[in-house]
Amino acid sequence: MPHSQRQTLSGRIDVVRGSGDDRIVVATLEEGSLAGEVTHAIGGGRIASLVAAVTSTVAVVTRDDYLAFLAEHPETAEDIAAAARLRRNRTHATA
């Protein structure tokens, strides 16, 4: 689902860059982890793909719902944006 964020409810999700023989796992998301907040918080396109490493359950939050939450909680928005920039920099460094 484009323009959405995912939260891992159970299982384990690999964050991958590239494809085929060039595919690299840049992070692994455990229960409670978020994915997609980089795009939501600081804009831009998708920087990685998510692949279930084991049977997993995720919750999907639309961009509109996420942005509405952040508008009501600006201090959280600032914290998430800072963390998202760090994650984006780390992800690009491994690509």
Tab-separated table of C-alpha atoms in Angstrom:
chain	number	residue	atom	x	y	z
A	1	MET	CA	0.000	0.000	0.000
A	2	PRO	CA	1.666	3.252	-1.094
A	3	HIS	CA	1.920	6.191	1.296
A	4	SER	CA	1.525	4.082	4.403
A	5	GLN	CA	3.504	3.203	7.464
A	6	ARG	CA	3.769	-0.247	8.968
A	7	GLN	CA	4.222	-1.358	12.537
A	8	THR	CA	5.414	-4.890	13.175
A	9	LEU	CA	2.948	-6.523	15.561
A	10	SER	CA	4.561	-9.957	15.510
A	11	GLY	CA	7.274	-11.770	13.620
A	12	ARG	CA	10.357	-10.324	11.983
A	13	ILE	CA	10.646	-8.125	8.889
A	14	ASP	CA	13.842	-7.575	6.899
A	15	VAL	CA	14.448	-4.123	5.408
A	16	VAL	CA	16.224	-4.718	2.107
A	17	ARG	CA	17.873	-2.664	-0.627
A	18	GLY	CA	18.536	-3.905	-4.137
A	19	SER	CA	17.313	-7.121	-5.706
A	20	GLY	CA	18.523	-10.551	-6.751
A	21	ASP	CA	22.204	-11.163	-6.054
A	22	ASP	CA	22.603	-7.478	-5.122
A	23	ARG	CA	19.953	-7.614	-2.375
A	24	ILE	CA	21.250	-6.539	1.024
A	25	VAL	CA	19.472	-6.629	4.392
A	26	VAL	CA	20.055	-3.216	5.969
A	27	ALA	CA	17.923	-3.748	9.084
A	28	THR	CA	15.602	-6.218	10.756
A	29	LEU	CA	12.385	-5.066	12.376
A	30	GLU	CA	11.136	-6.855	15.463
A	31	GLU	CA	7.811	-6.563	17.289
A	32	GLY	CA	6.901	-2.893	17.845
A	33	SER	CA	9.222	-1.571	15.116
A	34	LEU	CA	8.024	0.985	12.562
A	35	ALA	CA	8.695	1.197	8.834
A	36	GLY	CA	7.717	3.975	6.454
A	37	GLU	CA	8.061	6.827	8.920
A	38	VAL	CA	11.094	8.153	7.052
A	39	THR	CA	8.963	8.948	4.020
A	40	HIS	CA	6.167	10.320	6.172
A	41	ALA	CA	8.365	12.434	8.400
A	42	ILE	CA	10.773	13.976	5.918
A	43	GLY	CA	9.255	13.240	2.524
A	44	GLY	CA	10.774	11.583	-0.485
A	45	GLY	CA	10.247	8.196	-2.024
A	46	ARG	CA	10.625	4.723	-0.643
A	47	ILE	CA	14.233	3.957	0.224
A	48	ALA	CA	13.950	0.220	0.941
A	49	SER	CA	11.612	-2.752	0.669
A	50	LEU	CA	10.143	-4.889	3.441
A	51	VAL	CA	10.292	-8.680	3.321
A	52	ALA	CA	8.850	-10.950	6.004
A	53	ALA	CA	11.693	-13.085	7.364
A	54	VAL	CA	9.163	-15.279	9.196
A	55	THR	CA	5.366	-15.325	9.387
A	56	SER	CA	4.546	-11.827	10.578
A	57	THR	CA	1.632	-9.520	11.327
A	58	VAL	CA	1.803	-5.798	10.582
A	59	ALA	CA	-0.548	-2.875	11.118
A	60	VAL	CA	-0.870	-0.372	8.275
A	61	VAL	CA	-1.362	3.330	9.004
A	62	THR	CA	-2.214	5.633	6.106
A	63	ARG	CA	-0.173	8.753	5.492
A	64	ASP	CA	-3.187	10.977	6.225
A	65	ASP	CA	-3.853	9.314	9.600
A	66	TYR	CA	-0.175	9.448	10.514
A	67	LEU	CA	0.143	13.122	9.607
A	68	ALA	CA	-3.021	13.956	11.571
A	69	PHE	CA	-1.510	12.259	14.634
A	70	LEU	CA	1.736	14.191	14.230
A	71	ALA	CA	-0.151	17.478	13.873
A	72	GLU	CA	-1.726	16.821	17.271
A	73	HIS	CA	1.647	15.837	18.800
A	74	PRO	CA	4.324	18.192	17.384
A	75	GLU	CA	6.972	17.128	19.922
A	76	THR	CA	6.607	13.540	18.736
A	77	ALA	CA	6.822	14.713	15.132
A	78	GLU	CA	10.173	16.383	15.818
A	79	ASP	CA	11.574	13.283	17.526
A	80	ILE	CA	10.423	11.015	14.703
A	81	ALA	CA	11.808	13.340	12.024
A	82	ALA	CA	15.230	13.389	13.707
A	83	ALA	CA	15.273	9.592	14.049
A	84	ALA	CA	14.054	9.216	10.468
A	85	ARG	CA	16.890	11.385	9.126
A	86	LEU	CA	19.440	9.251	10.989
A	87	ARG	CA	17.876	6.046	9.680
A	88	ARG	CA	17.736	7.373	6.139
A	89	ASN	CA	21.423	8.352	6.319
A	90	ARG	CA	22.371	4.888	7.626
A	91	THR	CA	20.279	3.180	4.946
A	92	HIS	CA	21.860	5.232	2.154
A	93	ALA	CA	25.330	4.569	3.569
A	94	THR	CA	24.828	0.797	3.236
A	95	ALA	CA	23.458	0.977	-0.324
